[in-house]
CSV table of C-alpha atoms in Angstrom, one decimal:
chain,number,residue,atom,x,y,z
A,92,MET,CA,117.7,100.7,101.9
A,93,PRO,CA,115.3,103.4,103.4
A,94,TYR,CA,114.2,103.4,107.3
A,95,THR,CA,110.8,102.1,108.0
A,96,PRO,CA,109.2,100.8,111.3
A,97,TYR,CA,107.3,98.0,109.3
A,98,THR,CA,109.1,94.8,108.3
A,99,TYR,CA,108.2,91.5,107.0
A,100,THR,CA,109.5,88.0,106.2
A,101,SER,CA,108.8,87.2,102.6
A,102,PRO,CA,106.0,84.4,101.9
A,103,ASP,CA,108.8,82.9,100.0
A,104,ASP,CA,111.3,82.3,102.6
A,105,PRO,CA,111.6,78.8,103.6
A,106,ALA,CA,112.3,79.6,107.5
A,107,ARG,CA,109.2,82.1,107.9
A,108,GLU,CA,107.9,81.0,111.4
A,109,ASP,CA,104.0,80.8,110.2
A,110,GLU,CA,102.2,82.1,107.0
A,111,GLY,CA,100.6,85.0,109.3
A,112,LEU,CA,97.5,86.1,109.8
A,113,PHE,CA,96.2,85.1,106.2
A,114,GLY,CA,97.9,82.7,104.4
A,115,PRO,CA,98.5,81.9,100.5
A,116,ALA,CA,95.0,80.2,100.6
A,117,SER,CA,93.1,83.2,101.7
A,118,VAL,CA,91.3,85.6,99.6
A,119,THR,CA,93.5,88.5,101.2
A,120,TRP,CA,96.3,87.4,99.5
A,121,ARG,CA,95.4,86.8,96.4
A,122,VAL,CA,93.0,90.5,96.5
A,123,MET,CA,96.1,92.6,98.2
A,124,SER,CA,98.8,91.1,95.5
A,125,SER,CA,96.7,92.6,92.5
A,126,ARG,CA,98.4,95.4,91.0
A,127,ILE,CA,95.2,97.3,90.6
A,128,MET,CA,94.8,97.6,93.8
A,129,TRP,CA,97.2,101.0,94.1
A,130,VAL,CA,93.8,102.5,92.4
A,131,ALA,CA,91.9,101.1,95.5
A,132,VAL,CA,94.3,102.4,97.6
A,133,VAL,CA,93.5,106.3,96.4
A,134,ARG,CA,90.0,105.5,96.2
A,135,ALA,CA,90.0,104.4,99.9
A,136,LEU,CA,91.7,107.9,101.0
A,137,TYR,CA,88.8,110.1,99.2
A,138,LEU,CA,86.2,107.7,101.0
A,139,GLN,CA,87.6,107.5,104.6
A,140,ALA,CA,87.8,111.7,103.6
A,141,LEU,CA,84.2,112.1,103.9
A,142,HIS,CA,84.1,112.0,107.1
A,143,PRO,CA,84.7,115.1,108.9
A,144,ARG,CA,86.7,114.4,111.8
A,145,VAL,CA,88.7,111.7,110.0
A,146,ILE,CA,90.2,113.7,107.7
A,147,ARG,CA,90.7,116.5,110.2
A,148,GLY,CA,92.5,114.4,112.3
A,149,THR,CA,94.8,113.4,110.1
A,150,LEU,CA,95.7,117.2,108.6
A,151,GLN,CA,96.0,118.1,112.0
A,152,ASN,CA,98.8,115.8,112.9
A,153,ALA,CA,100.7,116.0,109.8
A,154,ALA,CA,101.5,119.9,109.4
A,155,THR,CA,104.2,119.0,106.5
A,156,ILE,CA,101.5,116.5,104.4
A,157,THR,CA,101.6,119.0,101.5
A,158,GLU,CA,105.6,118.9,101.1
A,159,PRO,CA,106.8,116.2,98.8
A,160,VAL,CA,109.1,114.4,101.1
A,161,ASP,CA,106.9,113.8,104.3
A,162,ALA,CA,104.0,113.1,101.5
A,163,TRP,CA,105.9,110.0,100.2
A,164,ALA,CA,107.5,109.1,103.5
A,165,ARG,CA,104.1,108.9,104.8
A,166,LEU,CA,102.7,107.1,102.0
A,167,ARG,CA,105.8,104.5,102.4
A,168,ARG,CA,105.0,103.9,106.0
A,169,THR,CA,101.2,103.0,105.0
A,170,ARG,CA,102.2,100.7,102.4
A,171,LYS,CA,104.9,98.9,104.2
A,172,PHE,CA,102.5,98.7,107.1
A,173,ILE,CA,99.1,97.4,105.2
A,174,GLU,CA,102.0,94.6,103.8
A,175,THR,CA,102.9,93.8,106.9
A,176,ARG,CA,99.5,93.5,108.4
A,177,THR,CA,98.5,91.3,105.0
A,178,PHE,CA,101.5,89.0,104.3
A,179,GLY,CA,104.1,89.3,107.5
A,180,THR,CA,104.4,86.7,110.2
A,181,ILE,CA,102.0,86.7,112.6
A,182,ALA,CA,104.2,88.7,114.9
A,183,GLU,CA,105.3,91.1,112.7
A,184,ALA,CA,101.4,91.7,111.8
A,185,GLU,CA,100.9,92.0,115.5
A,186,ARG,CA,104.2,94.5,116.1
A,187,ALA,CA,102.9,96.8,113.2
A,188,GLY,CA,99.6,97.0,114.7
A,189,ARG,CA,100.5,97.7,118.0
A,190,ARG,CA,103.0,100.4,117.0
A,191,VAL,CA,100.2,101.9,114.9
A,192,ARG,CA,98.0,101.7,118.0
A,193,LYS,CA,100.3,103.4,120.0
A,194,ILE,CA,100.6,105.7,117.7
A,195,HIS,CA,96.7,107.1,117.4
A,196,GLU,CA,96.6,106.4,121.2
A,197,SER,CA,98.6,109.7,121.9
A,198,LEU,CA,96.4,111.7,118.7
A,199,THR,CA,93.8,114.0,119.0
A,200,GLY,CA,91.8,116.3,116.8
A,201,THR,CA,90.0,119.5,116.8
A,202,ASP,CA,86.7,120.1,115.4
A,203,PRO,CA,85.4,123.8,114.3
A,204,ASP,CA,83.5,124.1,117.3
A,205,GLY,CA,86.7,123.8,119.8
A,206,THR,CA,85.5,120.2,120.7
A,207,ARG,CA,88.5,117.6,121.1
A,208,TYR,CA,88.6,113.9,120.2
A,209,ARG,CA,90.4,110.7,120.2
A,210,VAL,CA,91.6,110.2,116.7
A,211,ASP,CA,91.5,106.2,117.7
A,212,GLU,CA,87.9,106.4,118.9
A,213,PRO,CA,85.9,103.8,117.8
A,214,GLU,CA,83.6,105.2,114.7
A,215,LEU,CA,86.7,106.9,113.7
A,216,LEU,CA,88.6,103.6,113.3
A,217,LEU,CA,86.0,101.4,112.0
A,218,TRP,CA,84.7,104.4,109.6
A,219,VAL,CA,88.7,104.0,108.3
A,220,HIS,CA,88.9,100.0,108.0
A,221,CYS,CA,85.8,100.3,105.8
A,222,GLY,CA,86.9,102.9,103.6
A,223,GLU,CA,89.7,100.6,103.1
A,224,VAL,CA,87.9,97.3,102.7
A,225,ALA,CA,84.8,98.7,100.4
A,226,SER,CA,87.4,99.9,97.6
A,227,CYS,CA,89.9,96.7,97.7
A,228,ALA,CA,86.2,94.5,97.1
A,229,ASP,CA,84.9,97.0,94.8
A,230,ILE,CA,87.9,97.2,92.6
A,231,ALA,CA,88.7,94.3,92.6
A,232,ARG,CA,85.3,93.3,91.4
A,233,ARG,CA,84.8,96.1,88.2
A,234,SER,CA,88.2,95.6,87.0
A,235,ARG,CA,87.3,92.0,86.7
A,236,LEU,CA,89.7,90.3,88.8
A,237,PRO,CA,88.3,86.5,89.4
A,238,PHE,CA,86.1,86.7,92.4
A,239,SER,CA,83.1,85.7,93.2
A,240,ALA,CA,80.4,87.2,95.4
A,241,ALA,CA,81.1,84.8,97.9
A,242,ASP,CA,84.8,85.4,97.2
A,243,LEU,CA,84.4,89.4,98.4
A,244,ASP,CA,81.7,88.2,101.1
A,245,ALA,CA,85.0,86.0,102.4
A,246,PHE,CA,87.5,88.6,102.1
A,247,VAL,CA,85.4,91.1,104.1
A,248,ASP,CA,85.1,88.4,107.0
A,249,GLU,CA,89.0,87.5,106.5
A,250,GLN,CA,89.3,91.3,106.9
A,251,ARG,CA,87.9,92.0,110.5
A,252,THR,CA,91.2,90.7,111.7
A,253,SER,CA,92.7,93.6,110.3
A,254,ALA,CA,90.5,95.5,112.1
A,255,GLU,CA,91.3,93.9,115.3
A,256,LEU,CA,94.7,94.9,114.7
A,257,ILE,CA,94.5,98.5,114.3
A,258,GLY,CA,91.8,98.6,117.8
A,259,VAL,CA,88.7,98.0,116.0
A,260,ASP,CA,86.3,95.5,117.8
A,261,ARG,CA,85.7,92.1,115.5
A,262,ALA,CA,82.4,92.1,116.4
A,263,ALA,CA,81.8,95.2,114.9
A,264,ALA,CA,83.5,95.2,112.2
A,265,PRO,CA,81.1,94.0,108.3
A,266,ALA,CA,81.3,90.4,107.7
A,267,SER,CA,79.5,90.3,103.9
A,268,MET,CA,79.5,92.7,101.6
A,269,ALA,CA,76.0,92.7,102.7
A,270,GLU,CA,76.9,93.8,105.6
A,271,LEU,CA,79.4,96.5,104.5
A,272,GLY,CA,76.2,98.1,102.3
A,273,ALA,CA,74.7,98.3,105.5
A,274,TYR,CA,77.2,100.2,107.5
A,275,TYR,CA,76.8,103.0,104.8
A,276,GLU,CA,73.5,103.5,104.1
A,277,GLU,CA,73.4,103.9,108.4
A,278,ILE,CA,76.4,106.0,108.1
A,279,ARG,CA,75.7,108.3,105.3
A,280,PRO,CA,73.8,111.4,107.2
A,281,ARG,CA,77.1,112.1,109.5
A,282,LEU,CA,79.4,112.5,106.5
A,283,CYS,CA,79.8,116.1,104.6
A,284,ALA,CA,82.8,116.7,101.6
A,285,CYS,CA,83.9,119.8,104.7
A,286,GLN,CA,86.8,122.2,103.6
A,287,GLU,CA,89.7,119.8,104.7
A,288,ALA,CA,88.0,116.9,102.4
A,289,LYS,CA,88.2,119.4,99.3
A,290,GLU,CA,91.5,120.7,99.8
A,291,ALA,CA,92.3,116.9,100.2
A,292,LEU,CA,90.9,116.0,96.9
A,293,ARG,CA,92.8,118.9,95.2
A,294,LEU,CA,95.7,118.0,96.4
A,295,THR,CA,95.8,114.6,94.9
A,296,PHE,CA,95.1,116.4,91.5
A,297,HIS,CA,98.4,118.5,91.7
A,298,PRO,CA,100.2,115.9,94.1
A,299,PRO,CA,103.5,116.9,96.1
A,300,VAL,CA,106.0,115.7,93.9
A,301,PRO,CA,110.0,115.6,94.9
A,302,ASP,CA,112.2,116.9,92.4
A,303,GLY,CA,112.7,115.3,89.6
A,304,ASN,CA,110.4,112.6,89.2
A,305,ARG,CA,108.2,113.8,86.1
A,306,VAL,CA,106.7,109.9,86.0
A,307,LEU,CA,104.6,110.2,88.9
A,308,LYS,CA,104.1,114.6,88.2
A,309,LEU,CA,102.8,113.1,85.1
A,310,GLY,CA,101.4,109.5,85.8
A,311,LEU,CA,99.2,110.6,89.1
A,312,PRO,CA,96.9,112.8,87.9
A,313,PRO,CA,95.4,110.6,85.7
A,314,VAL,CA,95.1,107.5,88.3
A,315,SER,CA,93.7,110.1,91.0
A,316,ALA,CA,91.1,111.2,88.4
A,317,LEU,CA,90.3,107.2,87.5
A,318,ALA,CA,90.3,106.4,91.3
A,319,PHE,CA,87.8,109.2,92.6
A,320,SER,CA,85.5,108.2,88.9
A,321,THR,CA,85.0,104.9,91.2
A,322,LEU,CA,83.5,106.2,94.2
A,323,PRO,CA,79.7,105.6,94.8
A,324,ARG,CA,77.3,108.1,93.3
A,325,TRP,CA,76.6,109.1,96.8
A,326,ALA,CA,80.4,109.7,97.5
A,327,ARG,CA,81.0,111.6,94.6
A,328,ARG,CA,77.6,113.9,94.7
A,329,THR,CA,78.8,114.4,98.3
A,330,TYR,CA,82.2,116.1,96.9
A,331,GLY,CA,79.8,117.9,94.6
A,332,ARG,CA,81.0,116.3,91.4
A,333,PRO,CA,77.8,114.5,90.7
A,334,SER,CA,77.9,111.8,87.7
A,335,GLY,CA,75.2,109.4,86.2
A,336,PRO,CA,75.2,105.8,84.8
A,337,LEU,CA,77.5,106.6,81.8
A,338,SER,CA,80.0,107.5,84.2
A,339,ASP,CA,80.1,105.1,86.0
A,340,ILE,CA,80.7,103.1,82.8
A,341,ALA,CA,83.4,105.0,82.0
A,342,ALA,CA,84.9,104.3,85.0
A,343,THR,CA,84.1,100.4,84.6
A,344,ALA,CA,85.7,100.4,81.6
A,345,GLY,CA,89.1,102.2,82.8
A,346,LEU,CA,90.2,100.2,85.6
A,347,ARG,CA,89.4,97.3,83.2
A,348,ALA,CA,92.0,99.7,80.5
A,349,ALA,CA,94.4,100.1,83.9
A,350,ARG,CA,94.2,96.5,84.9
A,351,LEU,CA,95.5,95.6,81.5
A,352,ALA,CA,98.1,98.4,81.0
A,353,PHE,CA,99.4,97.2,84.7
A,354,SER,CA,100.1,93.8,83.6
A,355,GLN,CA,102.6,95.1,81.6
A,356,GLN,CA,105.6,94.1,83.6
A,357,TRP,CA,107.7,97.2,81.7
A,358,LEU,CA,105.5,99.7,82.8
A,359,PHE,CA,104.6,98.7,86.9
A,360,LEU,CA,108.4,97.7,87.4
A,361,GLY,CA,109.0,101.5,85.8
A,362,ALA,CA,106.3,103.1,88.0
A,363,MET,CA,107.4,101.4,91.2
A,364,ARG,CA,110.6,102.2,90.8
A,365,ALA,CA,109.1,106.0,90.5
A,366,ILE,CA,107.1,105.4,93.6
A,367,HIS,CA,110.4,104.2,95.3
A,368,ARG,CA,112.1,107.0,94.5
A,369,ALA,CA,109.6,109.4,95.9
A,370,GLU,CA,109.6,107.4,98.9
A,371,SER,CA,112.9,107.8,100.0
A,372,ALA,CA,113.6,111.0,98.3
A,373,GLY,CA,114.8,112.4,102.2
A,374,GLU,CA,117.1,109.7,102.9
A,375,LYS,CA,120.4,110.7,103.3
A,376,PRO,CA,122.9,108.0,100.8
A,377,GLY,CA,124.1,105.3,102.7
A,378,SER,CA,121.1,105.2,105.4
């Protein structure tokens, strides 16, 4: 199996020490167990890239991210961190959080004017957190997963625990959908689609894929297009790709169709096998 620094005990393991930060009764487990959250992950990346310091800090500290092997290895680490944080025991989740904080505390970015900044500045961490939470909640709502407005409020509130794990002050993180919306209204004037964000957007529509993985080469662009179409209208306008209510309706219909497609076991498992092959493409046999 490929090495990953983030591992967790299966929720089905009777020997688990505890139910983790959230547990099976949480809205978080229900939301994050849905297969349509793969679209939410891509949407979150598009949203997060609209903060210039976030996307610059990411690219400046990941020089080889456009290389297929590195790009997919990074995806695997991110995926395993999210899974460990969500479904792992308390100790496993906290260990993963400590590792992420340790990595971030040594990284900096540089603005075009030469100003250096830490990538773990509170504003940047909060922005990344809110991008993930907002994307998961919106995709859950629009794809008609069985969540009420109260459920989604509970999800946002529960996710303040995830925010704390990466170093965000719990009190600063939104605790409801309304607070999440207010956060975006407040921060929007500081956002833009800088050159790095536009380059990252183009890259996702022509993603770096390890040789021989035709399934991902053909399958990822439609998922990327769907994820982009689900962004708020203001975010799409910021990228220079405005669209109106009819596009929103089409995106919602696309989400519901994708959810039905992902429910087909053979299709989803085939996609996951392709993803796992890409993630482990740089591993030596037997490692």
